[in-house]
Short mmCIF file of C-alpha atoms in Angstrom, two decimals:
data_model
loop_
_atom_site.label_atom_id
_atom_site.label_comp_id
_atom_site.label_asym_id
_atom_site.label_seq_id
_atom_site.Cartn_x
_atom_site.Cartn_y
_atom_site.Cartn_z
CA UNK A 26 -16.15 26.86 -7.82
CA UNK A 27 -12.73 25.87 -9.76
CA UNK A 28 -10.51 23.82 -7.43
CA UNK A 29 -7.57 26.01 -9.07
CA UNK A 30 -6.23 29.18 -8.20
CA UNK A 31 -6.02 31.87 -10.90
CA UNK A 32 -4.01 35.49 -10.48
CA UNK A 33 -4.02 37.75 -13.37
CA UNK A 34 -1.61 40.68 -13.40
CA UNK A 35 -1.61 43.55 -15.73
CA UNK A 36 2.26 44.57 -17.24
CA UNK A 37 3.17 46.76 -14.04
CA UNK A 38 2.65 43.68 -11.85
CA UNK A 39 -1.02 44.85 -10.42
CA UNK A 40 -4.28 42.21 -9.86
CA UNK A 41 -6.93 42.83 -12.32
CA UNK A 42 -8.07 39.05 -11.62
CA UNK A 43 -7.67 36.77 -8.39
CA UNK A 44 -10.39 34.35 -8.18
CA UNK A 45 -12.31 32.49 -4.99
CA UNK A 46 -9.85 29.67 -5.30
CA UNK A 47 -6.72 31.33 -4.86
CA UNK A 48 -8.20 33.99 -2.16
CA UNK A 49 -8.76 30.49 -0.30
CA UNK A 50 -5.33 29.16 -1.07
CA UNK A 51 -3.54 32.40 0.20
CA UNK A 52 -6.17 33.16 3.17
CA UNK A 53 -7.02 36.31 1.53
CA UNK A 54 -9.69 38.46 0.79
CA UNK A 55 -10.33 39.24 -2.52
CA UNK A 56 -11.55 42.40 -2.62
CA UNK A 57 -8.38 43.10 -1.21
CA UNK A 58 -5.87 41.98 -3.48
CA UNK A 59 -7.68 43.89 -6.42
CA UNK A 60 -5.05 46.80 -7.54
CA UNK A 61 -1.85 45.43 -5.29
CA UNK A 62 1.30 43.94 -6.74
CA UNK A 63 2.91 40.61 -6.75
CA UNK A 64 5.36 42.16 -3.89
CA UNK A 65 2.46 43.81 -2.11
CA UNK A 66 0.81 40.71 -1.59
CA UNK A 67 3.97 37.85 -1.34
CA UNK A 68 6.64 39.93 1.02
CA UNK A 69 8.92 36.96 0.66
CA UNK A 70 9.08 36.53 -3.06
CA UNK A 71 11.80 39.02 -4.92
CA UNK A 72 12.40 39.53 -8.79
CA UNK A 73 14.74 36.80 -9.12
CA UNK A 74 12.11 33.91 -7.22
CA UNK A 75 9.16 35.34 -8.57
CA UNK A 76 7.14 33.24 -11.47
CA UNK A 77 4.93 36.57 -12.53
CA UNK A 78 7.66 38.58 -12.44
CA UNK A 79 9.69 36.30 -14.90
CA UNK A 80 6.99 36.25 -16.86
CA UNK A 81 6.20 39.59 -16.87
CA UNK A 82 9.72 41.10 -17.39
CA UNK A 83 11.61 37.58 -19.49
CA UNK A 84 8.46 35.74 -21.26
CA UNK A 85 9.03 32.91 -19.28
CA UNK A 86 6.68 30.43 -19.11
CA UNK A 87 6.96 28.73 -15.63
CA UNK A 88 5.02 24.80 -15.71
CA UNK A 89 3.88 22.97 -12.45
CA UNK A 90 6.70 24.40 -10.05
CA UNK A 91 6.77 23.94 -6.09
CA UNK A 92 6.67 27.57 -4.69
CA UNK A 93 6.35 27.93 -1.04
CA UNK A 94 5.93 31.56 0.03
CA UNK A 95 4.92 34.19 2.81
CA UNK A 96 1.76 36.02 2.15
CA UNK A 97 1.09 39.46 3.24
CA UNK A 98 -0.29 38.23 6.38
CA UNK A 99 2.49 36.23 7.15
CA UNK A 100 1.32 32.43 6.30
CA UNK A 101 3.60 30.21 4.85
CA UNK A 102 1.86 28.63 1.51
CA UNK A 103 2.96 25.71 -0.46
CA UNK A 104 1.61 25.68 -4.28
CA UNK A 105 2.41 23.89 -7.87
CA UNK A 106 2.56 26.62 -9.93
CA UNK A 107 2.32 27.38 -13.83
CA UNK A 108 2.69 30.85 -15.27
CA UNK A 109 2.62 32.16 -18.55
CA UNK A 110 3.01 35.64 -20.10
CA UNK A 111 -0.13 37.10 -21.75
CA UNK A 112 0.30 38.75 -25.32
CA UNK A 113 -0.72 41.51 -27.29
CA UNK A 114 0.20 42.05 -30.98
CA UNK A 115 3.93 40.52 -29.74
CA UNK A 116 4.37 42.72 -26.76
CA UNK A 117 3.79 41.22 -22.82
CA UNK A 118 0.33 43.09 -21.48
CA UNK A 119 0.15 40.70 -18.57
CA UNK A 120 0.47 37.19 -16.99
CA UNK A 121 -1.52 34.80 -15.44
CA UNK A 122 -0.86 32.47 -12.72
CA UNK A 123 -2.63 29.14 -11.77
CA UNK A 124 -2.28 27.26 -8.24
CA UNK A 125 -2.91 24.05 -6.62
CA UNK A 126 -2.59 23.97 -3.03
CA UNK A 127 -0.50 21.34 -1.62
CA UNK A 128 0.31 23.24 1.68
CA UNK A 129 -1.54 20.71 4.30
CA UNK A 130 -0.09 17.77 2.21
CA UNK A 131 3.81 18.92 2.12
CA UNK A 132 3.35 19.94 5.94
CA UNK A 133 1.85 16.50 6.80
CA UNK A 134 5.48 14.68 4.84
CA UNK A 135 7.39 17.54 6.38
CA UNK A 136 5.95 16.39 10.09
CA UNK A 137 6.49 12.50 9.30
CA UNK A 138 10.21 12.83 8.32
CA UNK A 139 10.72 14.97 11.18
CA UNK A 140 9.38 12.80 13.79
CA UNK A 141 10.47 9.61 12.59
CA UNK A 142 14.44 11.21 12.18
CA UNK A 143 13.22 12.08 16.09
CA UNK A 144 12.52 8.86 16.37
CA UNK A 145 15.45 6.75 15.02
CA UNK A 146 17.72 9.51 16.67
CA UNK A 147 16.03 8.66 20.05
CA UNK A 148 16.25 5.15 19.56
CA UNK A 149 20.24 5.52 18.66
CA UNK A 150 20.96 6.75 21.53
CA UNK A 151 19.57 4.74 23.92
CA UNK A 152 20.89 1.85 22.24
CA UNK A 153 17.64 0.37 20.37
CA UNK A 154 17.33 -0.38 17.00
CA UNK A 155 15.79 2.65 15.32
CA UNK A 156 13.85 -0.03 12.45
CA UNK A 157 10.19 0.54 12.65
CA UNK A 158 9.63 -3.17 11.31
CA UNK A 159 7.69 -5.38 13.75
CA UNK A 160 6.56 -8.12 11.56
CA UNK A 161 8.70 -11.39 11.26
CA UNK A 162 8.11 -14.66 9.36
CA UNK A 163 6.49 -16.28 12.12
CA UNK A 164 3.23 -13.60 12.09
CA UNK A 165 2.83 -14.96 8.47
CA UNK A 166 0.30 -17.80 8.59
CA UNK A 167 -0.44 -20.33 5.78
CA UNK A 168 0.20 -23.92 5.03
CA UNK A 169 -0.68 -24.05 1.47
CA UNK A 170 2.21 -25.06 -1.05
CA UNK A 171 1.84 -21.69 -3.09
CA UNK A 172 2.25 -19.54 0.00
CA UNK A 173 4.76 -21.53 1.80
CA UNK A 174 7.17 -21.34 -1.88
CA UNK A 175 6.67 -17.80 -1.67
CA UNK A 176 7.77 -17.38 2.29
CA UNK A 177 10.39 -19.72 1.21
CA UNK A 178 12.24 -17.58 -1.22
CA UNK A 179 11.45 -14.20 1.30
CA UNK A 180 13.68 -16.36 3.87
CA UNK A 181 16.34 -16.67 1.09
CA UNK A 182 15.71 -12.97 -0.03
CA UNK A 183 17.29 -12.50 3.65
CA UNK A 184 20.32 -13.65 3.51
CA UNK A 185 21.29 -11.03 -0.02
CA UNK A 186 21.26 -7.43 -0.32
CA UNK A 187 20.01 -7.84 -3.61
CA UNK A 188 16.67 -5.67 -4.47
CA UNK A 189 13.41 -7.81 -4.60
CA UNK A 190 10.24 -7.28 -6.31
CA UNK A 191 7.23 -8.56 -4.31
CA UNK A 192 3.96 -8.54 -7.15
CA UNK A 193 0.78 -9.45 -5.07
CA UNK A 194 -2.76 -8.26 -5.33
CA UNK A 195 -4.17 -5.93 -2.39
CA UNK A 196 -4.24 -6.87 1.04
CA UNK A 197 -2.57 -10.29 0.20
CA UNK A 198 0.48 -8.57 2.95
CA UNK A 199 3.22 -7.33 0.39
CA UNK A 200 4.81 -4.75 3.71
CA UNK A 201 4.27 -8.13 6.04
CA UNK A 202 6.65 -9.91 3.85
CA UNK A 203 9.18 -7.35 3.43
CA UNK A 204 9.39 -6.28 7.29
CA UNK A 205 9.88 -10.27 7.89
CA UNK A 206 12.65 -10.08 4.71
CA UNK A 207 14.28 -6.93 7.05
CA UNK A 208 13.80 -8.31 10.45
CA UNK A 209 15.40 -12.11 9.49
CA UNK A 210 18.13 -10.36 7.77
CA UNK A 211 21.67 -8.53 8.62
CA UNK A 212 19.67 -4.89 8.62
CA UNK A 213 17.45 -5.51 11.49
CA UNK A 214 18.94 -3.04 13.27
CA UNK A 215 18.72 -0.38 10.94
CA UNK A 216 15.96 2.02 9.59
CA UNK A 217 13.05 -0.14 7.46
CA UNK A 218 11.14 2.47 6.03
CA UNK A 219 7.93 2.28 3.92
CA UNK A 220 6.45 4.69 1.08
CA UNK A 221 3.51 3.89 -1.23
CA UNK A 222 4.15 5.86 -3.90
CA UNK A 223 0.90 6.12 -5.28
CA UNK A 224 0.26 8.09 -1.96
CA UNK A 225 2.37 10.82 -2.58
CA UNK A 226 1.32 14.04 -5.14
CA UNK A 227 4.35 13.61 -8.27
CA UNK A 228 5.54 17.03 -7.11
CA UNK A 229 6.62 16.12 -3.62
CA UNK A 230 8.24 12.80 -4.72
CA UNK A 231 11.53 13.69 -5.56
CA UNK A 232 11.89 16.02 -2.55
CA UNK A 233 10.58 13.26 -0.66
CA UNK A 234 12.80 10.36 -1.94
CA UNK A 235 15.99 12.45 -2.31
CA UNK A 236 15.89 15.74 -0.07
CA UNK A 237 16.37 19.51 -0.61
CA UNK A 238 18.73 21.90 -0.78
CA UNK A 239 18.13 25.27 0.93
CA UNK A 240 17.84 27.68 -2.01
CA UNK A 241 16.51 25.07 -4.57
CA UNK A 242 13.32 26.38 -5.10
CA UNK A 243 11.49 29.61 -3.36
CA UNK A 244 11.15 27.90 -0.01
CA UNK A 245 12.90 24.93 -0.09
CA UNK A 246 15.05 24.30 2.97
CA UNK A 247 17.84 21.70 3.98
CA UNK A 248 15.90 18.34 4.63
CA UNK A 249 17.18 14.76 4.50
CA UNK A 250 14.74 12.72 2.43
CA UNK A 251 14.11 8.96 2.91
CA UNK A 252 16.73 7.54 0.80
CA UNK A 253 19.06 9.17 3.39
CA UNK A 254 17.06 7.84 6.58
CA UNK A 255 17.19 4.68 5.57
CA UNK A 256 21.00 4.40 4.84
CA UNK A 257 22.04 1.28 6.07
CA UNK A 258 18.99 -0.18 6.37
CA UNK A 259 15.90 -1.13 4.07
CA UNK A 260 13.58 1.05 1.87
CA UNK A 261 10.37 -0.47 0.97
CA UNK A 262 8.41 1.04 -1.94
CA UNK A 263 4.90 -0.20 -2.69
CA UNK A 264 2.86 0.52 -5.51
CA UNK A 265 6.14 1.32 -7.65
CA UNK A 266 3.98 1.48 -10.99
CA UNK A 267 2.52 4.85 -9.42
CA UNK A 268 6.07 6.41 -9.69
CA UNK A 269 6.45 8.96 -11.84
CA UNK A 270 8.74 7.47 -15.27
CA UNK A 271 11.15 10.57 -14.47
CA UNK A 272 11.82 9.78 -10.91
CA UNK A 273 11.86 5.84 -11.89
CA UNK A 274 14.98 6.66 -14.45
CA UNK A 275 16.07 8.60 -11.49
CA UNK A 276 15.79 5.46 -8.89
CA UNK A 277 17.62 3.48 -11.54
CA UNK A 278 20.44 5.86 -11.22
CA UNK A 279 20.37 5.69 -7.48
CA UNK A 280 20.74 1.62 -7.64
CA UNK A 281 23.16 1.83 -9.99
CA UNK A 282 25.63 4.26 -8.62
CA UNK A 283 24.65 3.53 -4.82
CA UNK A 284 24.97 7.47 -4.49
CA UNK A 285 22.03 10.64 -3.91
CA UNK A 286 22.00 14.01 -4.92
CA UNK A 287 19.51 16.54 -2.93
CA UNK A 288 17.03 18.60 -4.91
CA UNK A 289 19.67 21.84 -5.31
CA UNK A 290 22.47 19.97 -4.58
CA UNK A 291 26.00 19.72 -5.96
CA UNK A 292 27.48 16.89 -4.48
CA UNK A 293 26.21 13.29 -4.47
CA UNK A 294 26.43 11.20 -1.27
CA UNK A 295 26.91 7.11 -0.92
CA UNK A 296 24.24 5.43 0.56
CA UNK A 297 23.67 1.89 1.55
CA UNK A 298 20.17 0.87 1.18
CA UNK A 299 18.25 -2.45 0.35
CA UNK A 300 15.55 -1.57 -2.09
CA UNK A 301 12.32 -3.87 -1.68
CA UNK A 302 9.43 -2.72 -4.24
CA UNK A 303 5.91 -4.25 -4.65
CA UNK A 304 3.46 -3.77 -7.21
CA UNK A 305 -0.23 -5.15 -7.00
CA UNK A 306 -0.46 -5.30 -10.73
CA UNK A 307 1.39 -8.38 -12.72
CA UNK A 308 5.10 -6.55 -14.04
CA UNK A 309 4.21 -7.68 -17.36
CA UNK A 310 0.80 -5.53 -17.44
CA UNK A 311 3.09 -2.65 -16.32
CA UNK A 312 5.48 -2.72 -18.41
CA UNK A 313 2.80 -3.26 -21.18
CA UNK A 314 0.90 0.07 -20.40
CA UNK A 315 4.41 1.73 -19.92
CA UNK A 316 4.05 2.60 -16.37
CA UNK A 317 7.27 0.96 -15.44
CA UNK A 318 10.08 1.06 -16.92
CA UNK A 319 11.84 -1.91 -18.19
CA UNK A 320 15.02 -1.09 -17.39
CA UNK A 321 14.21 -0.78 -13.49
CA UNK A 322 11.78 -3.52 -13.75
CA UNK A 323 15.14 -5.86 -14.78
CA UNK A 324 16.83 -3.96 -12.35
CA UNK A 325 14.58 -4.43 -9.44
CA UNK A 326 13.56 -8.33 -10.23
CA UNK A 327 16.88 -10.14 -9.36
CA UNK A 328 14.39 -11.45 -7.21
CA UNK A 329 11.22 -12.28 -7.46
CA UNK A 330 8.07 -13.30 -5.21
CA UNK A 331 4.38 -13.52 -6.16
CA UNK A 332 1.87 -13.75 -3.14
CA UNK A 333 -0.87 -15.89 -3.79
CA UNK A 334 -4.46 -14.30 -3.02
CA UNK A 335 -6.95 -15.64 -0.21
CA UNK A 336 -9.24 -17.12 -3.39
CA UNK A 337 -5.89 -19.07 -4.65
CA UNK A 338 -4.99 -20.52 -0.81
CA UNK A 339 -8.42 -21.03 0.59
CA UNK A 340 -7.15 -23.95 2.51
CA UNK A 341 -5.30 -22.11 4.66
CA UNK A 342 -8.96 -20.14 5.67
CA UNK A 343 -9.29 -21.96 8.99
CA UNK A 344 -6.11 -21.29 10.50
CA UNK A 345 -6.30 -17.56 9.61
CA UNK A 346 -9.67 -17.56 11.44
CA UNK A 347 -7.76 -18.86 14.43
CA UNK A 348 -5.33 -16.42 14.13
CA UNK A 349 -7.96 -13.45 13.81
CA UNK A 350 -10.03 -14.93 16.54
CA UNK A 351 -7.16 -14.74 19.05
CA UNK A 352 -6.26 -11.43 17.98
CA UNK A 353 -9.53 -9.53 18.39
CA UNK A 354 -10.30 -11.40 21.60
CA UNK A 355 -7.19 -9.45 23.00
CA UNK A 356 -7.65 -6.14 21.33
CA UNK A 357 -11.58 -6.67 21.99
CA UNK A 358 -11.19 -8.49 25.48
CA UNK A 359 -13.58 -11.31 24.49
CA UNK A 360 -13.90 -14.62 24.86
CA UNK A 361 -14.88 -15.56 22.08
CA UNK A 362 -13.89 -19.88 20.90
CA UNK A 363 -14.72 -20.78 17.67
CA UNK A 364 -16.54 -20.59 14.68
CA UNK A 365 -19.47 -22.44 13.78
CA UNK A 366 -19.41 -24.91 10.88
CA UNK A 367 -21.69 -22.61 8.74
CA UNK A 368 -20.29 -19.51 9.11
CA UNK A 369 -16.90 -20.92 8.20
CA UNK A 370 -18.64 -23.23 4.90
CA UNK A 371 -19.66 -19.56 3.93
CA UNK A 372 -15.95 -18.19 4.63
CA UNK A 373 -14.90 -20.80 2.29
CA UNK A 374 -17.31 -20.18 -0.42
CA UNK A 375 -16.64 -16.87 -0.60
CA UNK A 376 -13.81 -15.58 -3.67
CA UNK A 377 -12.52 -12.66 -0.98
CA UNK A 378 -11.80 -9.80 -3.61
CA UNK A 379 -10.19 -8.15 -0.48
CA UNK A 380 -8.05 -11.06 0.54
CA UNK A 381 -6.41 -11.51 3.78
CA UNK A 382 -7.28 -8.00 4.85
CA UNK A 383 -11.05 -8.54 3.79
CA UNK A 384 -11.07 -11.85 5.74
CA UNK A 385 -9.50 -9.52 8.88
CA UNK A 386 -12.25 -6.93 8.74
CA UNK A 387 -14.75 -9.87 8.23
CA UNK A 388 -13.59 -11.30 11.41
CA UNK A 389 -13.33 -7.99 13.53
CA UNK A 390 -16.23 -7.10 12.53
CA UNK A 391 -18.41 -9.88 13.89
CA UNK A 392 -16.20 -9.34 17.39
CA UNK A 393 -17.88 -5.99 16.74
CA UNK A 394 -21.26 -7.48 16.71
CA UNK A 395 -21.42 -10.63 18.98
CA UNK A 396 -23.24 -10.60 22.32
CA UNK A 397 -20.59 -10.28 25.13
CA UNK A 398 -20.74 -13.56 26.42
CA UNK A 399 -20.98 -15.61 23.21
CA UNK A 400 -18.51 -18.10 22.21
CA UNK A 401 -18.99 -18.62 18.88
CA UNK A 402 -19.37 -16.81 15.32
CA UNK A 403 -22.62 -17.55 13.26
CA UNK A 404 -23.25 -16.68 9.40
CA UNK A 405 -25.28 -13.68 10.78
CA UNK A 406 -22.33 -12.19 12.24
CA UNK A 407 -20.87 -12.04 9.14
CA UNK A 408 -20.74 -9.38 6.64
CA UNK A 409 -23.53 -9.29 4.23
CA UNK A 410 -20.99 -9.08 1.17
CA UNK A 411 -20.12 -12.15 2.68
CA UNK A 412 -23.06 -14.47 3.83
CA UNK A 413 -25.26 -13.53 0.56
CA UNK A 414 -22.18 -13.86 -1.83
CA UNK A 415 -20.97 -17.37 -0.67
CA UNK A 416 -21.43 -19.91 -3.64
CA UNK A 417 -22.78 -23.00 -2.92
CA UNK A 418 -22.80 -25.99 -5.27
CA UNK A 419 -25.26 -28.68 -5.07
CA UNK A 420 -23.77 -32.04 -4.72
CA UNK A 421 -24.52 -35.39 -5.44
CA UNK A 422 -24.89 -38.24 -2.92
CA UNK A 423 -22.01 -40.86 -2.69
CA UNK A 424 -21.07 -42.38 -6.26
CA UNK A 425 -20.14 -46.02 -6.90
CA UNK A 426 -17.16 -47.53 -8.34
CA UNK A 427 -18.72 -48.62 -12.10
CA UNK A 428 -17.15 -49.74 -15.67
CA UNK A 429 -16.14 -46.38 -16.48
CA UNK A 430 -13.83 -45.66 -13.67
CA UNK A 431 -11.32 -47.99 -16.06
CA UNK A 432 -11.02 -44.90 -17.72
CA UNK A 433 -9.83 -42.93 -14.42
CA UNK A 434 -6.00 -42.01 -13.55
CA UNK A 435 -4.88 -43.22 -10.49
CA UNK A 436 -4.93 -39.93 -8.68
CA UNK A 437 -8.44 -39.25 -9.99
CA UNK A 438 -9.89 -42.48 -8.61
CA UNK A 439 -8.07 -41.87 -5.24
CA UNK A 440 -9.78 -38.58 -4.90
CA UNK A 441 -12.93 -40.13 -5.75
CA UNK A 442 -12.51 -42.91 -3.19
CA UNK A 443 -11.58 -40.39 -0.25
CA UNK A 444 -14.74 -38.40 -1.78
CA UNK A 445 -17.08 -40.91 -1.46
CA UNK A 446 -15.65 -42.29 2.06
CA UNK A 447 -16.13 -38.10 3.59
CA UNK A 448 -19.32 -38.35 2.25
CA UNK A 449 -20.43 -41.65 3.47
CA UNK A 450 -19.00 -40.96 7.12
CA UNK A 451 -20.64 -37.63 7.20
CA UNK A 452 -23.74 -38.73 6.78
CA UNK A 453 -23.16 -41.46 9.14
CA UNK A 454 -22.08 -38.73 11.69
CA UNK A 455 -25.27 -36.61 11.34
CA UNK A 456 -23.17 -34.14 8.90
CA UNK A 457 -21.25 -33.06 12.58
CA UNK A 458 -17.79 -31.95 11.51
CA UNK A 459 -16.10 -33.14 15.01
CA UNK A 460 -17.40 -36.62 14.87
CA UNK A 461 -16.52 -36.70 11.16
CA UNK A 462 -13.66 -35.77 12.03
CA UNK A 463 -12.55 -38.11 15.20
CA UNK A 464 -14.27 -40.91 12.87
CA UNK A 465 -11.65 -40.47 10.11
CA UNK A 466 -8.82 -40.09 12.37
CA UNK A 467 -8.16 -36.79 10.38
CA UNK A 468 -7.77 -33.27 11.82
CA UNK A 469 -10.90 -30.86 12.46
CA UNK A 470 -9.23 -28.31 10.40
CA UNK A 471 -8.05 -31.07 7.39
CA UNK A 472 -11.51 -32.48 6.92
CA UNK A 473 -12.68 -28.75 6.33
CA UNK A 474 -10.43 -28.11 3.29
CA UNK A 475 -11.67 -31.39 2.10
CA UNK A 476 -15.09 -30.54 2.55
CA UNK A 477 -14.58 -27.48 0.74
CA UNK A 478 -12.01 -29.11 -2.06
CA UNK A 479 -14.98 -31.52 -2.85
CA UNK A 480 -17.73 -29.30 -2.61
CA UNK A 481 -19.55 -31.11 0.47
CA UNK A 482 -22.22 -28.63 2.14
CA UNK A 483 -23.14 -29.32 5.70
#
């Protein structure tokens, strides 16, 4: 079965064709549509709103067009549309309609702006802030020096109202970083909302971004859209490459002028919003394969912050296991410690395609699988994708100092002096981590980035 809906009508507006599709779309039964017109069928529609009927009675062709209608048994149906006028030797014997059904998907939007204007209405009154961003810079964990320069210029992003453009694979915690940007800055207690735009059918976009106008297409009603709940707060929009090149010229408008215009509308109303956009593609290979526009993109980039993935700031592994560990031991009421010098070796070998958010589920699920009362994660409570992936070099015993370290920089030879001490302690500590550690005078955590940096299994 076609997942489109077709409706053929002959020249005085009757159904010769209606197939499974669009029976299902309208909740109809097809052999009772057969031999009833447009008007029969669609109460609500009238000559003027009707896409057959323009077709039938103008020529006009009619191309992917929001209709939202009444069917004879009173549902309320949301469709793209395209219609076109059938010919015969020059003269109009019919016209054909095809549907997609975006009913479910336009009610779910429809219920989200609706309760979260509910929301930030409630929150007005009784006096709280109505922003729905609850993560700050301190919930963003990592000591390594690309992460940190990144955080750093978020922390400056703060302190502007000028748009930034965060680029940063998936799950490396693009919204994280702009709810912190909202929360440490002058906006905090104003809307933060957040729309992936590659989450949202093209057709509902605009409506979605901008609003409607009662009257601007058959069904259309008054509705704010999000530019509008956000005014004087922050709009985050992730996945920007997704959006439509029409709506991006569109956007660019909006930034320029600072004002909106409603689907339908005629006048244009200021707003005040922070734009924050995120893309987990570079901005070059977008603008390359012309899914952004360069005009926004130098629009939107005043400033700029890349987010490093887990595979680039593997150092900062261990602490994010903390983190995780205390985290699932309250959601999972655990009691769960540590994690054992193995399974974190294999955490460490591992590239993490999913970054931070892999590393998360990794980490929940072992809570998910650990014996009640254990207090420690092993390699077996780790994903598979994980434990069997992990890439472990071979290395050498300790090296000495011989002729050709002459050759050696400075920095190399330092490195290969604290190599050779790690390794010659280790294996005067039994390979044990903790005594390694306490031996060394280092850190727990330290000595495992070093034993990862140099490639020293356990």
């Amino acid at each position: 079965m076609v997942n489109v809906g077709v409706h053929v009508v002959d020249k005085q507006g009757m159904t010769v064709y209606y197939n499974e599709t669009m029976a299902i779309i309208d909740g109809l039964e097809q052999n009772h549509v057969i031999g009833k017109t447009i008007f029969q069928l669609y109460p609500s529609l009238t000559v003027e709103t009707s896409t057959i009927n323009l077709a039938l009675k103008k020529g006009i062709e009619t191309v992917e067009v929001m209709q939202t209608y009444v069917n004879m048994k009173g549902k309320h149906i949301t469709t793209i549309n395209s219609t076109y006028p059938l010919y015969e030797d020059g003269e109009i014997i019919g016209a054909v309609e095809t549907a997609k059904d975006i009913t479910r998907v336009v009610r779910m939007y429809d219920q989200t702006l609706e309760l979260r204007k509910q929301l930030f209405d409630t929150k007005k009154k009784e006096r709280i802030s109505p922003s729905t961003a609850v993560y700050h810079f301190s919930d963003l964990i990592g000591d390594s020096t690309n992460f940190r320069h990144a955080i750093a210029i978020a922390k400056k992003a703060a302190r502007t109202t000028s748009p930034v453009l965060i680029y940063g694979a998936t799950g490396t915690g693009k919204e994280l970083v702009a709810q912190s940007i909202h929360n440490a800055s002058s906006r905090r207690p104003q809307p933060f909302i957040a729309l992936n735009c590659a989450a949202v059918p093209k057709e509902l976009m605009e409506g979605l971004m901008f609003g409607t106008t009662k009257g601007a297409f058959t069904g259309a009603v008054d509705k704010q859209g999000i530019f509008e709940q956000a005014n004087g707060g922050t709009l985050f929009l992730d996945e920007l490459n997704s959006l439509d090149l029409l709506l991006q010229a569109k956007l660019l408008r909006v930034l320029q002028d600072r004002k909106i215009r409603r689907i339908g509308g005629k006048t244009e109303k200021e707003m005040d919003v922070r734009i924050i956009t995120a893309m987990n593609i570079p901005p070059e290979q977008a603008l390359q394969q012309k899914v952004l526009r360069s005009d926004l993109y130098f629009r939107l980039n005043v400033l700029h912050i890349e987010l490093p993935t887990l595979k680039e700031r593997k150092a900062d592994i261990p602490i994010l296991v903390e983190h995780f560990i205390r985290k699932f031991n309250d959601t999972f009421m655990t009691n769960v410690k540590n994690i054992s010098d193995d399974a974190l070796q294999h955490l460490l070998q591992y590239d993490w395609p999913g970054n931070i958010r892999e590393l998360s589920h990794a980490i929940e699920r072992a809570f998910n699988i650990i014996d009640y009362h254990y207090e420690t994660i092993e390699k077996d409570h780790l994903p598979t994708s994980v434990s069997e992936r992990s890439h472990f070099p071979q290395v050498e015993g300790p090296t000495r100092f011989i002729a050709t370290t002459a050759n050696m920089s400075l920095p190399h030879l330092i490195e290969k002096f604290e190599r050779d001490t790690i390794i010659r302690v280790f294996n005067e500590c039994n390979r044990n981590i903790s005594k390694t550690a306490n031996a060394l005078g280092v850190k727990r955590q330290a000595l495992q980035y070093k034993l990862h940096k140099y490639q020293i299994r356990k």
